[in-house]
Amino acid sequence: MNERPCHPTGSRFDPAEFNRDNYERVSAGLNDALRRIENDHGLPAALEVLEAQQLDVGFIQDDLSQVQRYRLIHPSDPGHVFTAQFNPRRTLRHAGAGRSSPPKGSTAENGGCFLCRENVRWQQRGIEVGYDLRVGERDYIAWMNPFPLMPMHVTIARRDHEPQTWVRDSPGASSQTIRQILDDLLDLTSRLPGFVGFYNGEGAGATIPGHFHFQFFKRPEGQEFALERTASIAAAEVHRHLPLVIRKYPIKAICFSGRRADIVLQANRWIDQWTSHYESSRALSANMIAQRAPQDGDSFHLFFVPRNRLYSHAPGIAGLVGGLEVLGEMVFSTDEEKARLVSGQIDYHSVVRILASVEAPGVSEFLDTIQP
Ligand SMILES: [Zn+2]
């Protein structure tokens, strides 16, 4: 008798429904626990637990142990250093980790977008669970990165499927969108002391341009990035108030520092001028990089790097040039790049060329019009 057991007559077991309910139960349970931890100990502690859970369940597949790091030092001025990492799994970050077509009973929303929660469940076989966050007036979900570039690398994505770009049909609408982005970025940054937060615009390092998201990671102990060092030097040279225009760097950046309200005011004024200057061109993009001042939740440093989305790649690097690269940490992932790193063919000057080649055209001229 090899008959297989069959369902009792009349039972209507629906595996898709079972798995969906199960996912919701796990997600609700984990979110309850994380909420309590955040209330008692802050958001970094909650994300630390989320990371541990996602490692335990096998969603995070890389603990950075495969990553090799290099220092690319200026040949005659050793104070100037870019850093580089060889991260062979970078290319697997999104598509490689999950399944590409939905099972019976589920559908691929928004073209199978990797940041839509409805897709994440089946794409990641139910093991990727995010932490629901209310940020200002909007809902977000914090997802751990399965192939991190940095410690505690988290993607904080809008709950709804909305585009990454801030450019709208009119300068007024664009300004309003970027204001919201800035508000949310600073809100999250204030809740994440010790972290660096990024907004990478479309064509400025955003890997999923269809779905709005920020990236955050924990700053490696003692690491000062090249752009930050250049900003410190520039700040010491001028005795003027905000903002600080950083020209002595391969890609120009504006640095806003101080209390949140001042930064928002200054950055909005600056961004409005820039957006109007280009009549809200669809090609406009940007990197914004934020961090909270230690010990003070209401003081920030914010870098704004004007970008053009038609200049998203640079010769000499296979991956996109996003906020981390702009900060001074290059991410290389191909075998050919590794060979060039090891042999010294990729050096300090290579990084200068990479960053210079993604500067938005016209930025210098624009800066001259506002600050000769
Ligand atoms: Zn989406």
Coordinates of N, CA and C and ligand atoms in Angstrom, one line a residue, residues 110 113 115-116 161 210-211, ligand 1:
N110 N 4.3 45.9 -9.8 CA 5.2 46.9 -10.3 C 6.5 46.3 -11.0
C113 N 9.3 44.8 -8.7 CA 10.1 45.7 -8.0 C 10.6 45.0 -6.7
L115 N 11.7 46.3 -4.0 CA 11.5 47.0 -2.7 C 10.0 47.1 -2.4
C116 N 9.1 46.4 -3.2 CA 7.7 46.4 -2.9 C 7.5 45.2 -2.0
H161 N 5.1 52.3 -3.7 CA 6.0 52.3 -4.8 C 6.0 53.7 -5.5
G210 N 13.0 52.9 -9.5 CA 11.5 52.9 -9.5 C 10.9 53.1 -8.1
H211 N 11.7 52.8 -7.1 CA 11.1 52.8 -5.7 C 11.9 53.6 -4.8
Ligands
ZN1 ZN 8.4 49.0 -5.6

